[in-house]
Structures are given as C-alpha cells and as structure tokens.
Amino acid sequence: MEFFRSCASLDFRINSSNEDWIYEEEPHTARRKEILRKYPEIKKLMGYDPSIAYIVTAEVIAQLLMCWLLQEANWSSIFILAYCFGGVLNHSLGSAIHEIGHNLAFGHARPWANRLLSIWCNIPIIVPMAISYKKYHADHHRYLGEENQDVDIPTRLEGYLFRNPITKMLWLLIHPAIHGIRPFYKSPKPLTVWEMINSAIQITCNLIILKFLGVKSIVYLVSGTFFGLGLHPLAGHFISEHYLFNKGQATHSYYGPLNFILFNVGYHIEHHDFPYIPYHKLPELKRIASEYYDQPYHTSWLKVLWDFIFDKDMGPHSRGVGYLKDEKHMLLLSKNGHLLEKES
C-alpha cells in the first residue's frame, strides 16, 4: 500500500530545497475502493446512529450539574475536577462533534438535525467551534497530507519553534488554541450562517451559565476544555493519528480502552477509509478487512505523549506531508530526512 510509504515529515520539507511535490488524490480513496471490491458487505455498515444523541445529552447535563455543584467550591477543587472530570467529558463531547460532523447521528438527509445536535454538544465547551470544525475537518479528509489544505498539519513556524521537550510541552499546553485558530489563518473560508447561529447560541448559553451559576462554573468549563484538549492523556489521540512514529506510515490507529470515551476515534485508519461508518461499527470493519489494518498501531496515548515530548525526532515537525513524483522508487525516511533508494 503506497500510501503508508509515500509521506515525508514536515521537517524534511522545511529543510529541503526540493519542492518537486505532487498531490493527486486523497490516499484513502483508493484503499476504500479496493476494500469494497473485496468485501462489498462493508456497505451494510454504513449509515447513522441517533443513539449518540442520548449519550451526549447525558454528558451535557452532567457538566451542567457539575457547574451547579461547584458554585461554592474552592479554586483548587475546581481546577482538579476540571482536569480529571470536566476535561474528560468535554473531550468526549468534542469527539462526538467529530462523529456528528460526518452526519452520523441523523444521516445526510437531515443535516440541520446534525448541526443542532453538534451545537448542543458545544455548550459545555464554551468556545463556539462545532460548525467551524465540521467545515474545516472536511478538508482534512479530502486533502489528507496536503500541507496547506489539510489544516490539521502544523505550520512551518510551529515546526521551527517547538523542538525540545520544554517547548513541545508548551505546544501541547496551548494546543487547543493553536488547533482552533490555525484553520482561520492557514486556509480561511467564508463565514456561514450556521457558524453565526452556533456563536449566537453559545454566547447566550455562556451568559445564562454566568448569571445563574456564577463565574466559577464558567472557569470550570473553560479549564476543562483547555485541559482536556491540551496536555492530557486523552489528547494523545491528536498526536497518535498522523505523526510519523513508524517511518513513512502516515496514519495510525489506537486500540485501547480510552476509545470507549472518545467514540472510537482511535480506529483512525478505519475511519479515514470509511468516514460514513458509525463509530461503534468500526471494530467490525477491522474484523472483516483485517489484512488492510495489519500495520503498527498504538496501545497507549500516554506513551504517545511521552515519545512526542522526549524523542528528539518527534514534534510538530514530524507530521507527514506531501508526495514526491517518483514515489514508486524512493522512500523518505522521516527520522533523519535522508532519501533511501527503494527496490522496485
């Protein structure tokens, strides 16, 4: 499978004068066609699952209940609970927004219902992001690995600045802000009506929470968002998915217990192959087409974060980007940036 041998690190591209790169097609498209030819029964897994609405509603209510309980709490309790509980639920809701953004809650025939549910998930996150996330995440799938269109790829400036353990920890701490802002200056798109609706509803809900539950509740929710999406075990999935832990393999899956909390986001190769299969059916996809998912994978997001911070070859610069014209005969070894000849 050429896809897993065709990417170079962002670091290589930063330091190379060779700009002879091409990008013809998002690589999972060819895999999808090949897998479906061999296993046409996989089409039966595609669809949507409204039951996710019950799960996220329980999570939103749990967060609002916690806000009510913490009105008179001391600040240390607020921050500890924001990291250990609020961060977990807010990250889970963020993963639900990802799932719903693929119209996997109510199907493609009812996009408005999916948008409204994602806005409901957004409430405890405080920052209006549900609709913008969907808009830019579509490009991540469509242009996976293309440096400018795939806004999940760090900028070259990030690759320059965050290179040692201390600065990489800082990058992880502020990652929620970087990840949220990057699309708007890297590949800006026109503002949509749904984004304005998302912002109006979110600001209104924030003011209601502030008025009736107090500033500590807002601080708890905001902290949960930044803790849960920053230097937190669950945030290891941001790093595990497309950073080059195994030479030229551009997408990795994670098979571990934390998938339960994040709607199987760890089944990431599977998800990119079939983004319209609901989260709870991705393990079945892996079982049916097992030979297509026999690549190195992660078992611990904590280890992912540890390696990302302390391995000198890892960092924002180690994200896979781009494709060389002669990719059939050359292999880019991401760890040292050298070109190795590949046997044809």
XYZ file of C-alpha atoms in Angstrom:
344
model
C 0.000 0.000 0.000
C 1.852 3.032 -1.302
C 0.007 5.443 0.983
C 1.903 4.252 4.054
C 5.259 4.712 2.338
C 4.683 7.945 0.463
C 4.882 10.713 3.049
C 7.754 12.779 4.382
C 7.919 14.694 7.613
C 7.158 18.396 7.716
C 10.738 18.769 8.967
C 12.097 17.292 5.727
C 10.058 19.699 3.665
C 11.133 22.657 5.803
C 14.813 21.860 5.322
C 14.703 20.622 1.729
C 15.088 22.822 -1.316
C 13.288 20.143 -3.332
C 9.739 21.353 -3.943
C 9.021 18.734 -6.609
C 5.906 17.504 -4.792
C 2.574 16.346 -6.158
C -0.761 15.568 -4.631
C -3.159 13.780 -6.944
C -5.767 12.195 -4.679
C -6.513 11.707 -1.019
C -4.885 8.282 -0.475
C -7.696 6.575 1.417
C -9.960 6.835 -1.615
C -8.056 4.122 -3.477
C -7.983 1.942 -0.353
C -11.735 2.318 0.064
C -12.400 1.195 -3.484
C -10.070 -1.770 -3.140
C -11.553 -2.892 0.177
C -15.117 -2.603 -1.127
C -14.286 -4.660 -4.200
C -13.042 -7.423 -1.935
C -15.618 -7.026 0.849
C -18.816 -5.496 -0.587
C -20.674 -6.438 2.617
C -18.944 -3.497 4.309
C -21.508 -1.237 2.636
C -24.056 -2.585 5.127
C -22.042 -0.996 7.954
C -22.537 2.490 6.528
C -25.339 4.605 7.879
C -26.088 6.599 11.004
C -26.988 6.049 14.644
C -29.280 8.503 16.500
C -28.481 6.849 19.850
C -25.430 9.099 20.131
C -27.881 11.915 20.941
C -28.776 10.217 24.238
C -25.113 9.787 25.198
C -24.127 13.385 24.522
C -27.245 14.723 26.238
C -26.274 12.813 29.374
C -22.753 14.297 29.139
C -24.012 17.864 28.678
C -26.401 17.504 31.639
C -23.594 16.008 33.751
C -21.409 19.020 33.015
C -24.169 21.492 33.865
C -24.905 19.589 37.077
C -21.219 19.789 37.984
C -21.351 23.548 37.386
C -24.214 23.775 39.865
C -22.340 21.688 42.459
C -19.166 23.763 42.155
C -20.713 27.181 42.738
C -19.212 27.444 46.212
C -16.183 25.192 45.715
C -12.617 26.376 46.309
C -10.442 27.075 43.286
C -8.132 24.093 43.742
C -11.131 21.727 43.663
C -12.433 23.432 40.536
C -9.158 23.008 38.635
C -8.596 19.415 39.799
C -12.116 18.423 38.768
C -11.763 20.343 35.507
C -8.742 18.208 34.620
C -9.952 14.835 35.895
C -13.666 15.045 35.084
C -14.603 18.117 33.059
C -11.707 17.654 30.655
C -12.736 14.056 30.014
C -16.375 14.949 29.291
C -15.526 17.990 27.184
C -13.062 15.974 25.127
C -15.695 13.268 24.723
C -18.158 15.903 23.520
C -15.525 17.180 21.105
C -15.179 13.667 19.690
C -18.956 13.478 19.436
C -18.914 16.719 17.421
C -16.459 14.982 15.090
C -18.795 11.997 14.730
C -21.872 14.179 14.237
C -19.953 16.361 11.772
C -19.901 13.375 9.430
C -23.732 13.320 9.650
C -23.538 10.044 11.567
C -26.223 10.974 14.094
C -29.235 11.628 11.823
C -27.909 10.910 8.331
C -27.238 13.106 5.296
C -30.953 13.673 4.693
C -31.236 15.746 7.900
C -28.142 17.972 8.034
C -29.956 20.557 10.165
C -30.555 17.937 12.892
C -26.879 17.001 12.920
C -25.887 20.682 13.137
C -28.262 21.350 16.041
C -27.025 18.296 17.952
C -23.404 19.378 17.484
C -24.296 22.855 18.805
C -25.915 21.181 21.844
C -22.647 19.253 22.402
C -20.763 22.548 22.124
C -22.425 24.187 25.149
C -20.081 22.887 27.912
C -17.036 23.500 25.689
C -17.781 27.272 25.963
C -15.915 28.218 22.750
C -18.196 28.088 19.660
C -16.498 25.573 17.391
C -18.918 22.819 16.322
C -19.866 24.188 12.895
C -16.423 25.598 12.035
C -14.863 22.280 12.978
C -17.109 20.414 10.552
C -16.308 22.852 7.741
C -12.547 22.556 8.078
C -12.473 18.892 9.036
C -13.935 18.024 5.630
C -10.688 19.296 4.071
C -8.649 17.119 6.426
C -10.334 14.094 4.854
C -10.398 15.415 1.315
C -6.782 16.650 1.245
C -5.110 14.454 3.861
C -1.372 15.208 3.897
C -1.513 18.274 1.627
C 0.380 20.912 3.560
C -1.912 23.898 3.002
C -5.356 22.357 2.576
C -5.068 19.906 5.487
C -5.320 22.397 8.346
C -4.531 19.734 10.937
C -0.904 19.892 9.774
C 1.178 22.300 11.910
C 2.610 25.346 10.189
C 6.290 25.521 9.343
C 6.683 28.147 12.082
C 5.377 25.633 14.643
C 7.901 23.141 13.296
C 10.726 25.660 13.855
C 9.715 26.903 17.298
C 8.712 23.777 19.219
C 11.688 21.402 19.001
C 12.828 20.473 22.534
C 10.960 18.832 25.438
C 10.130 22.122 27.189
C 8.779 23.859 24.104
C 6.934 20.726 22.975
C 5.206 20.579 26.376
C 4.290 24.245 25.926
C 2.919 23.443 22.454
C 0.750 20.692 23.943
C -0.487 23.046 26.685
C -1.617 25.671 24.180
C -2.608 23.129 21.545
C -6.370 23.803 21.949
C -5.821 27.436 20.980
C -3.393 26.619 18.148
C -5.615 23.854 16.775
C -8.671 26.102 16.957
C -7.111 29.186 15.374
C -4.867 27.532 12.746
C -7.607 26.886 10.128
C -8.670 30.527 10.077
C -5.253 31.844 9.038
C -3.925 28.796 7.173
C -6.884 28.157 4.866
C -9.627 30.691 5.640
C -13.161 30.133 4.366
C -16.164 32.471 4.302
C -18.283 32.632 7.453
C -21.521 30.668 7.167
C -24.980 31.261 8.636
C -24.690 28.088 10.729
C -21.442 29.392 12.250
C -23.209 32.597 13.253
C -26.055 30.558 14.755
C -23.506 28.434 16.633
C -21.816 31.559 18.025
C -25.090 33.255 18.990
C -26.405 30.193 20.836
C -23.062 29.610 22.569
C -22.690 33.218 23.740
C -26.279 33.177 25.028
C -25.710 29.933 26.942
C -22.426 31.261 28.356
C -24.216 34.350 29.690
C -27.000 32.216 31.208
C -24.457 29.960 32.950
C -22.564 33.005 34.203
C -25.712 34.697 35.540
C -27.302 31.699 37.270
C -24.309 29.515 38.174
C -21.532 32.053 38.561
C -18.011 32.696 37.302
C -16.612 29.530 38.875
C -18.810 27.455 36.615
C -17.500 29.232 33.531
C -13.922 28.792 34.733
C -14.573 25.078 35.354
C -15.905 24.557 31.820
C -13.218 26.644 30.090
C -10.497 24.896 32.078
C -11.966 21.513 31.223
C -11.799 22.364 27.537
C -8.192 23.543 27.632
C -7.035 20.781 29.991
C -8.850 18.005 28.150
C -7.657 19.068 24.701
C -4.148 20.023 25.835
C -1.605 18.212 28.000
C -3.968 15.374 28.902
C -3.882 11.585 28.291
C -6.923 11.778 26.010
C -5.204 14.416 23.861
C -2.675 11.786 22.863
C -5.062 10.887 20.051
C -4.272 14.181 18.274
C -0.640 13.064 18.102
C -1.166 9.365 17.517
C -3.251 9.763 14.369
C -0.949 11.252 11.727
C 2.526 11.826 13.173
C 5.340 9.697 11.780
C 6.029 7.282 14.617
C 6.825 4.481 12.158
C 8.911 5.964 9.368
C 6.607 6.580 6.399
C 3.303 5.404 7.882
C 1.108 8.470 7.704
C -1.946 7.262 9.654
C -2.006 5.158 12.801
C -4.801 3.594 14.797
C -5.025 3.199 18.563
C -6.648 0.091 20.015
C -7.095 0.640 23.720
C -9.714 1.215 26.429
C -9.904 5.006 26.004
C -11.684 4.532 22.678
C -14.797 3.932 24.752
C -14.709 7.534 25.990
C -13.937 9.146 22.619
C -16.368 7.301 20.338
C -13.707 5.007 18.842
C -11.691 7.883 17.411
C -8.642 5.634 17.823
C -9.833 3.476 14.924
C -8.333 6.129 12.722
C -7.167 4.279 9.627
C -10.571 2.639 9.583
C -12.313 5.996 9.949
C -10.384 7.611 7.083
C -11.098 4.628 4.885
C -14.829 4.768 5.658
C -15.860 8.097 7.252
C -19.560 7.202 6.901
C -19.440 4.140 9.124
C -20.646 4.977 12.679
C -18.104 4.734 15.464
C -19.480 1.564 17.073
C -19.187 -0.382 13.792
C -15.529 0.449 13.128
C -14.281 -2.622 15.076
C -16.453 -4.773 12.809
C -14.868 -3.132 9.761
C -11.444 -4.000 11.157
C -12.543 -7.593 11.715
C -13.922 -8.059 8.191
C -10.974 -6.492 6.334
C -8.309 -7.389 8.888
C -5.414 -7.652 6.413
C -5.847 -3.988 5.469
C -5.317 -2.918 9.079
C -2.270 -5.026 9.825
C 0.072 -2.071 10.404
C 1.853 -0.831 13.533
C -0.612 0.722 15.966
C -0.681 2.477 19.332
C -1.837 0.909 22.583
C -1.230 3.860 24.924
C -1.894 7.542 24.362
C 0.266 8.315 27.409
C 3.213 6.648 25.693
C 2.403 8.615 22.549
C 2.688 11.869 24.501
C 5.872 10.741 26.257
C 7.554 9.842 22.962
C 6.330 13.027 21.322
C 7.889 15.145 24.091
C 11.181 13.336 24.714
C 12.075 11.765 21.353
C 14.214 14.359 19.554
C 12.880 13.194 16.197
C 9.275 13.814 17.207
C 7.420 17.099 17.478
C 5.175 19.315 15.352
C 7.792 18.981 12.610
C 7.266 15.196 12.370
C 3.822 15.355 10.805
C 3.561 13.609 7.425
C 3.098 15.874 4.391
C 3.277 15.759 0.632
C 4.204 13.231 -2.044
C 7.199 13.051 -4.353
C 6.702 12.422 -8.067
C 8.999 9.400 -8.043
C 7.392 7.799 -5.023
C 7.423 4.339 -6.601
C 11.215 4.246 -6.467
C 12.109 6.387 -3.468
C 11.378 6.011 0.217
C 11.530 9.022 2.502
C 12.922 8.061 5.868
C 11.287 10.629 8.130
C 13.552 10.263 11.179
C 16.669 11.690 9.555
C 15.333 13.200 6.329
C 17.581 11.113 4.096
C 16.382 9.623 0.819
C 16.836 5.885 0.510
C 16.528 4.004 -2.748
C 13.657 1.608 -2.810
C 13.721 -1.713 -4.621
C 11.233 -1.690 -7.475
